[in-house]
């Protein structure tokens, strides 16, 4: 009898201990959940006004300081409305690596281009590790500055809309950039940056309004985006490696360009670039590589252009190693940039000029390893055959290639 009672007592104590332990786990889990809850900062609560007139710069910077200084993941909320923001710098390193911008409204630059005209950058993010931006519109209000430049007056250079510098693990999705004074999005000395569903728009005659410019960066991805500007839709500068561009529509603009390379004598190269599933409409160029016609240690290698559609593009496929704007500092010299292992696969469509494929390479460093496969480009909507031109270029053609390969 005593033994039976002892067993029941033991079971009762065991059950009680189990319940206490289970409750402790629940409380601990709830405490942990509370500990990792996201801190939220609404720019309006910090003084911003959605009227497009009141200067909200300090509210945006204040929201960033709070979010960056939080040890928990943090969200900066920009609700609907127009928010006037001047030159602003958002610096890290932060105490957390999960700052999120949730933008529903429009962030607008000052209407007077002189306010930002000499600032070089409107919105600067630097030394940030782990940040995302989703939604929203950035309105650079650059039209007045473009008109000033077109008139030949003495105008400021203008400001890039948004610059990511010395940062890593950045994700930008569904952001729209309108009418930048200068470049729209610049990625400089960064690692692991992903642009997804981005839209960039500016007039086809707007000067130097590159959609996305990448330089000295690696692990960059541009996906499912639409870019139309007065300059390159995407420009790839020196020191860019492991770049992936996919599902991008370009036009108006100057196409997707690697270069200009070789501006400096000592220069890092470009390698491992993939551009696929892209569409060009009425652009000046399609798939372009260009370098200055002067000495340089630069190079471009392991480039894949695949699955591209050209519609009335002036220069669908072009390598230009004699770039020398205004014939300054390069006449009589040859490009030192070495271009090798470039593949063009499944490139179809129409050329607005008779020469649809042009390889104008350096006599000092001829292009090597060019590969053409399944290329069909016609002139003026199939009315006349297109032509190809090769200078100092070597490689092979496979399968159907129109115009006939000159390699």
PDB file of N, CA, C and O in Angstrom, residues 114-161:
ATOM      1  N   UNK A 114      19.234  74.072 -58.113  1.00  0.00           N
ATOM      2  CA  UNK A 114      20.450  74.597 -57.486  1.00  0.00           C
ATOM      3  C   UNK A 114      20.639  74.093 -56.059  1.00  0.00           C
ATOM      4  O   UNK A 114      21.751  74.092 -55.538  1.00  0.00           O
ATOM      5  N   UNK A 115      19.554  73.671 -55.417  1.00  0.00           N
ATOM      6  CA  UNK A 115      19.655  73.180 -54.035  1.00  0.00           C
ATOM      7  C   UNK A 115      20.519  71.921 -53.980  1.00  0.00           C
ATOM      8  O   UNK A 115      21.350  71.750 -53.083  1.00  0.00           O
ATOM      9  N   UNK A 116      20.328  71.010 -54.953  1.00  0.00           N
ATOM     10  CA  UNK A 116      21.093  69.760 -54.975  1.00  0.00           C
ATOM     11  C   UNK A 116      22.126  69.725 -56.092  1.00  0.00           C
ATOM     12  O   UNK A 116      22.912  68.786 -56.177  1.00  0.00           O
ATOM     13  N   UNK A 117      22.117  70.730 -56.952  1.00  0.00           N
ATOM     14  CA  UNK A 117      22.894  70.681 -58.187  1.00  0.00           C
ATOM     15  C   UNK A 117      24.363  70.392 -58.045  1.00  0.00           C
ATOM     16  O   UNK A 117      24.971  69.793 -58.935  1.00  0.00           O
ATOM     17  N   UNK A 118      24.960  70.790 -56.933  1.00  0.00           N
ATOM     18  CA  UNK A 118      26.390  70.554 -56.709  1.00  0.00           C
ATOM     19  C   UNK A 118      26.645  69.553 -55.586  1.00  0.00           C
ATOM     20  O   UNK A 118      27.765  69.427 -55.103  1.00  0.00           O
ATOM     21  N   UNK A 119      25.606  68.856 -55.186  1.00  0.00           N
ATOM     22  CA  UNK A 119      25.731  67.917 -54.061  1.00  0.00           C
ATOM     23  C   UNK A 119      26.233  66.546 -54.498  1.00  0.00           C
ATOM     24  O   UNK A 119      26.664  65.755 -53.685  1.00  0.00           O
ATOM     25  N   UNK A 120      26.143  66.223 -55.802  1.00  0.00           N
ATOM     26  CA  UNK A 120      26.527  64.937 -56.376  1.00  0.00           C
ATOM     27  C   UNK A 120      25.544  63.827 -56.033  1.00  0.00           C
ATOM     28  O   UNK A 120      25.210  63.014 -56.872  1.00  0.00           O
ATOM     29  N   UNK A 121      25.065  63.795 -54.773  1.00  0.00           N
ATOM     30  CA  UNK A 121      24.125  62.740 -54.391  1.00  0.00           C
ATOM     31  C   UNK A 121      22.997  63.317 -53.563  1.00  0.00           C
ATOM     32  O   UNK A 121      23.222  64.105 -52.648  1.00  0.00           O
ATOM     33  N   UNK A 122      21.764  62.904 -53.899  1.00  0.00           N
ATOM     34  CA  UNK A 122      20.602  63.333 -53.126  1.00  0.00           C
ATOM     35  C   UNK A 122      20.442  62.460 -51.886  1.00  0.00           C
ATOM     36  O   UNK A 122      20.510  62.931 -50.760  1.00  0.00           O
ATOM     37  N   UNK A 123      20.287  61.158 -52.059  1.00  0.00           N
ATOM     38  CA  UNK A 123      20.096  60.231 -50.942  1.00  0.00           C
ATOM     39  C   UNK A 123      21.261  59.246 -50.914  1.00  0.00           C
ATOM     40  O   UNK A 123      21.410  58.427 -51.810  1.00  0.00           O
ATOM     41  N   UNK A 124      22.081  59.330 -49.879  1.00  0.00           N
ATOM     42  CA  UNK A 124      23.295  58.519 -49.783  1.00  0.00           C
ATOM     43  C   UNK A 124      23.182  57.525 -48.634  1.00  0.00           C
ATOM     44  O   UNK A 124      22.923  57.898 -47.490  1.00  0.00           O
ATOM     45  N   UNK A 125      23.390  56.237 -48.974  1.00  0.00           N
ATOM     46  CA  UNK A 125      23.485  55.189 -47.960  1.00  0.00           C
ATOM     47  C   UNK A 125      24.913  54.664 -47.976  1.00  0.00           C
ATOM     48  O   UNK A 125      25.410  54.229 -49.029  1.00  0.00           O
ATOM     49  N   UNK A 126      25.578  54.691 -46.820  1.00  0.00           N
ATOM     50  CA  UNK A 126      26.972  54.263 -46.781  1.00  0.00           C
ATOM     51  C   UNK A 126      27.253  53.428 -45.538  1.00  0.00           C
ATOM     52  O   UNK A 126      26.682  53.647 -44.474  1.00  0.00           O
ATOM     53  N   UNK A 127      28.125  52.427 -45.708  1.00  0.00           N
ATOM     54  CA  UNK A 127      28.568  51.551 -44.613  1.00  0.00           C
ATOM     55  C   UNK A 127      27.386  50.852 -43.924  1.00  0.00           C
ATOM     56  O   UNK A 127      27.326  50.751 -42.702  1.00  0.00           O
ATOM     57  N   UNK A 128      26.456  50.379 -44.734  1.00  0.00           N
ATOM     58  CA  UNK A 128      25.271  49.692 -44.212  1.00  0.00           C
ATOM     59  C   UNK A 128      25.366  48.207 -44.543  1.00  0.00           C
ATOM     60  O   UNK A 128      25.711  47.835 -45.664  1.00  0.00           O
ATOM     61  N   UNK A 129      25.070  47.366 -43.583  1.00  0.00           N
ATOM     62  CA  UNK A 129      25.065  45.917 -43.794  1.00  0.00           C
ATOM     63  C   UNK A 129      23.694  45.379 -43.410  1.00  0.00           C
ATOM     64  O   UNK A 129      23.328  45.334 -42.242  1.00  0.00           O
ATOM     65  N   UNK A 130      22.909  44.986 -44.425  1.00  0.00           N
ATOM     66  CA  UNK A 130      21.592  44.425 -44.150  1.00  0.00           C
ATOM     67  C   UNK A 130      20.516  45.489 -44.122  1.00  0.00           C
ATOM     68  O   UNK A 130      20.212  46.050 -43.069  1.00  0.00           O
ATOM     69  N   UNK A 131      19.927  45.792 -45.270  1.00  0.00           N
ATOM     70  CA  UNK A 131      18.866  46.794 -45.339  1.00  0.00           C
ATOM     71  C   UNK A 131      17.985  46.483 -46.536  1.00  0.00           C
ATOM     72  O   UNK A 131      18.460  45.987 -47.564  1.00  0.00           O
ATOM     73  N   UNK A 132      16.696  46.775 -46.419  1.00  0.00           N
ATOM     74  CA  UNK A 132      15.794  46.601 -47.554  1.00  0.00           C
ATOM     75  C   UNK A 132      14.956  47.854 -47.741  1.00  0.00           C
ATOM     76  O   UNK A 132      14.652  48.572 -46.786  1.00  0.00           O
ATOM     77  N   UNK A 133      14.631  48.116 -48.998  1.00  0.00           N
ATOM     78  CA  UNK A 133      13.739  49.223 -49.352  1.00  0.00           C
ATOM     79  C   UNK A 133      12.637  48.625 -50.209  1.00  0.00           C
ATOM     80  O   UNK A 133      12.916  47.973 -51.222  1.00  0.00           O
ATOM     81  N   UNK A 134      11.385  48.832 -49.835  1.00  0.00           N
ATOM     82  CA  UNK A 134      10.286  48.279 -50.624  1.00  0.00           C
ATOM     83  C   UNK A 134       9.264  49.366 -50.933  1.00  0.00           C
ATOM     84  O   UNK A 134       8.862  50.133 -50.066  1.00  0.00           O
ATOM     85  N   UNK A 135       8.879  49.428 -52.211  1.00  0.00           N
ATOM     86  CA  UNK A 135       7.841  50.346 -52.640  1.00  0.00           C
ATOM     87  C   UNK A 135       8.310  51.786 -52.742  1.00  0.00           C
ATOM     88  O   UNK A 135       9.483  52.105 -52.560  1.00  0.00           O
ATOM     89  N   UNK A 136       7.352  52.650 -53.073  1.00  0.00           N
ATOM     90  CA  UNK A 136       7.597  54.075 -53.070  1.00  0.00           C
ATOM     91  C   UNK A 136       8.128  54.645 -54.368  1.00  0.00           C
ATOM     92  O   UNK A 136       8.502  53.910 -55.292  1.00  0.00           O
ATOM     93  N   UNK A 137       8.151  55.966 -54.422  1.00  0.00           N
ATOM     94  CA  UNK A 137       8.625  56.705 -55.582  1.00  0.00           C
ATOM     95  C   UNK A 137       9.638  57.750 -55.135  1.00  0.00           C
ATOM     96  O   UNK A 137       9.428  58.445 -54.136  1.00  0.00           O
ATOM     97  N   UNK A 138      10.757  57.844 -55.878  1.00  0.00           N
ATOM     98  CA  UNK A 138      11.737  58.898 -55.672  1.00  0.00           C
ATOM     99  C   UNK A 138      11.654  59.831 -56.878  1.00  0.00           C
ATOM    100  O   UNK A 138      11.930  59.418 -58.001  1.00  0.00           O
ATOM    101  N   UNK A 139      11.261  61.059 -56.654  1.00  0.00           N
ATOM    102  CA  UNK A 139      11.097  62.033 -57.737  1.00  0.00           C
ATOM    103  C   UNK A 139      12.222  63.053 -57.676  1.00  0.00           C
ATOM    104  O   UNK A 139      12.232  63.929 -56.822  1.00  0.00           O
ATOM    105  N   UNK A 140      13.169  62.931 -58.616  1.00  0.00           N
ATOM    106  CA  UNK A 140      14.324  63.822 -58.610  1.00  0.00           C
ATOM    107  C   UNK A 140      14.062  65.199 -59.175  1.00  0.00           C
ATOM    108  O   UNK A 140      14.907  66.097 -59.054  1.00  0.00           O
ATOM    109  N   UNK A 141      12.918  65.402 -59.826  1.00  0.00           N
ATOM    110  CA  UNK A 141      12.536  66.694 -60.402  1.00  0.00           C
ATOM    111  C   UNK A 141      13.653  67.302 -61.253  1.00  0.00           C
ATOM    112  O   UNK A 141      13.987  68.478 -61.139  1.00  0.00           O
ATOM    113  N   UNK A 142      14.215  66.481 -62.131  1.00  0.00           N
ATOM    114  CA  UNK A 142      15.386  66.917 -62.881  1.00  0.00           C
ATOM    115  C   UNK A 142      15.121  67.661 -64.170  1.00  0.00           C
ATOM    116  O   UNK A 142      16.060  68.157 -64.801  1.00  0.00           O
ATOM    117  N   UNK A 143      13.861  67.774 -64.607  1.00  0.00           N
ATOM    118  CA  UNK A 143      13.565  68.337 -65.920  1.00  0.00           C
ATOM    119  C   UNK A 143      14.098  69.757 -66.100  1.00  0.00           C
ATOM    120  O   UNK A 143      14.588  70.119 -67.178  1.00  0.00           O
ATOM    121  N   UNK A 144      14.005  70.575 -65.062  1.00  0.00           N
ATOM    122  CA  UNK A 144      14.480  71.957 -65.177  1.00  0.00           C
ATOM    123  C   UNK A 144      15.991  72.000 -65.396  1.00  0.00           C
ATOM    124  O   UNK A 144      16.493  72.828 -66.172  1.00  0.00           O
ATOM    125  N   UNK A 145      16.729  71.109 -64.745  1.00  0.00           N
ATOM    126  CA  UNK A 145      18.177  71.072 -64.936  1.00  0.00           C
ATOM    127  C   UNK A 145      18.518  70.573 -66.338  1.00  0.00           C
ATOM    128  O   UNK A 145      19.433  71.085 -66.981  1.00  0.00           O
ATOM    129  N   UNK A 146      17.780  69.584 -66.838  1.00  0.00           N
ATOM    130  CA  UNK A 146      18.032  69.112 -68.202  1.00  0.00           C
ATOM    131  C   UNK A 146      17.848  70.256 -69.188  1.00  0.00           C
ATOM    132  O   UNK A 146      18.632  70.422 -70.124  1.00  0.00           O
ATOM    133  N   UNK A 147      16.805  71.053 -68.977  1.00  0.00           N
ATOM    134  CA  UNK A 147      16.537  72.186 -69.874  1.00  0.00           C
ATOM    135  C   UNK A 147      17.660  73.208 -69.803  1.00  0.00           C
ATOM    136  O   UNK A 147      18.058  73.783 -70.823  1.00  0.00           O
ATOM    137  N   UNK A 148      18.178  73.433 -68.602  1.00  0.00           N
ATOM    138  CA  UNK A 148      19.302  74.357 -68.426  1.00  0.00           C
ATOM    139  C   UNK A 148      20.510  73.875 -69.223  1.00  0.00           C
ATOM    140  O   UNK A 148      21.144  74.638 -69.950  1.00  0.00           O
ATOM    141  N   UNK A 149      20.810  72.586 -69.119  1.00  0.00           N
ATOM    142  CA  UNK A 149      21.952  72.029 -69.849  1.00  0.00           C
ATOM    143  C   UNK A 149      21.732  72.103 -71.358  1.00  0.00           C
ATOM    144  O   UNK A 149      22.661  72.385 -72.113  1.00  0.00           O
ATOM    145  N   UNK A 150      20.511  71.869 -71.799  1.00  0.00           N
ATOM    146  CA  UNK A 150      20.210  71.913 -73.226  1.00  0.00           C
ATOM    147  C   UNK A 150      20.359  73.323 -73.793  1.00  0.00           C
ATOM    148  O   UNK A 150      20.664  73.498 -74.983  1.00  0.00           O
ATOM    149  N   UNK A 151      20.166  74.329 -72.950  1.00  0.00           N
ATOM    150  CA  UNK A 151      20.250  75.718 -73.403  1.00  0.00           C
ATOM    151  C   UNK A 151      21.685  76.199 -73.552  1.00  0.00           C
ATOM    152  O   UNK A 151      21.925  77.263 -74.110  1.00  0.00           O
ATOM    153  N   UNK A 152      22.630  75.405 -73.024  1.00  0.00           N
ATOM    154  CA  UNK A 152      24.030  75.798 -73.107  1.00  0.00           C
ATOM    155  C   UNK A 152      24.464  76.752 -72.026  1.00  0.00           C
ATOM    156  O   UNK A 152      25.586  77.268 -72.046  1.00  0.00           O
ATOM    157  N   UNK A 153      23.612  76.987 -71.056  1.00  0.00           N
ATOM    158  CA  UNK A 153      23.955  77.884 -69.948  1.00  0.00           C
ATOM    159  C   UNK A 153      24.935  77.198 -68.995  1.00  0.00           C
ATOM    160  O   UNK A 153      25.181  76.005 -69.069  1.00  0.00           O
ATOM    161  N   UNK A 154      25.459  77.982 -68.073  1.00  0.00           N
ATOM    162  CA  UNK A 154      26.351  77.447 -67.042  1.00  0.00           C
ATOM    163  C   UNK A 154      25.491  76.834 -65.941  1.00  0.00           C
ATOM    164  O   UNK A 154      24.930  77.556 -65.120  1.00  0.00           O
ATOM    165  N   UNK A 155      25.375  75.516 -65.940  1.00  0.00           N
ATOM    166  CA  UNK A 155      24.470  74.824 -65.020  1.00  0.00           C
ATOM    167  C   UNK A 155      25.264  73.923 -64.078  1.00  0.00           C
ATOM    168  O   UNK A 155      26.351  73.455 -64.414  1.00  0.00           O
ATOM    169  N   UNK A 156      24.718  73.630 -62.906  1.00  0.00           N
ATOM    170  CA  UNK A 156      25.371  72.655 -62.030  1.00  0.00           C
ATOM    171  C   UNK A 156      25.347  71.256 -62.649  1.00  0.00           C
ATOM    172  O   UNK A 156      24.554  70.979 -63.554  1.00  0.00           O
ATOM    173  N   UNK A 157      26.211  70.387 -62.153  1.00  0.00           N
ATOM    174  CA  UNK A 157      26.298  69.021 -62.681  1.00  0.00           C
ATOM    175  C   UNK A 157      25.033  68.230 -62.411  1.00  0.00           C
ATOM    176  O   UNK A 157      24.551  67.477 -63.253  1.00  0.00           O
ATOM    177  N   UNK A 158      24.477  68.390 -61.220  1.00  0.00           N
ATOM    178  CA  UNK A 158      23.304  67.629 -60.828  1.00  0.00           C
ATOM    179  C   UNK A 158      23.647  66.545 -59.821  1.00  0.00           C
ATOM    180  O   UNK A 158      24.824  66.257 -59.558  1.00  0.00           O
ATOM    181  N   UNK A 159      22.631  65.947 -59.249  1.00  0.00           N
ATOM    182  CA  UNK A 159      22.815  64.953 -58.190  1.00  0.00           C
ATOM    183  C   UNK A 159      22.252  63.598 -58.600  1.00  0.00           C
ATOM    184  O   UNK A 159      21.190  63.505 -59.218  1.00  0.00           O
ATOM    185  N   UNK A 160      23.000  62.549 -58.267  1.00  0.00           N
ATOM    186  CA  UNK A 160      22.475  61.182 -58.374  1.00  0.00           C
ATOM    187  C   UNK A 160      21.335  61.033 -57.372  1.00  0.00           C
ATOM    188  O   UNK A 160      21.428  61.522 -56.236  1.00  0.00           O
ATOM    189  N   UNK A 161      20.274  60.350 -57.770  1.00  0.00           N
ATOM    190  CA  UNK A 161      19.125  60.215 -56.868  1.00  0.00           C
ATOM    191  C   UNK A 161      19.457  59.391 -55.633  1.00  0.00           C
ATOM    192  O   UNK A 161      19.277  59.841 -54.510  1.00  0.00           O
TER     193      UNK A 161
END
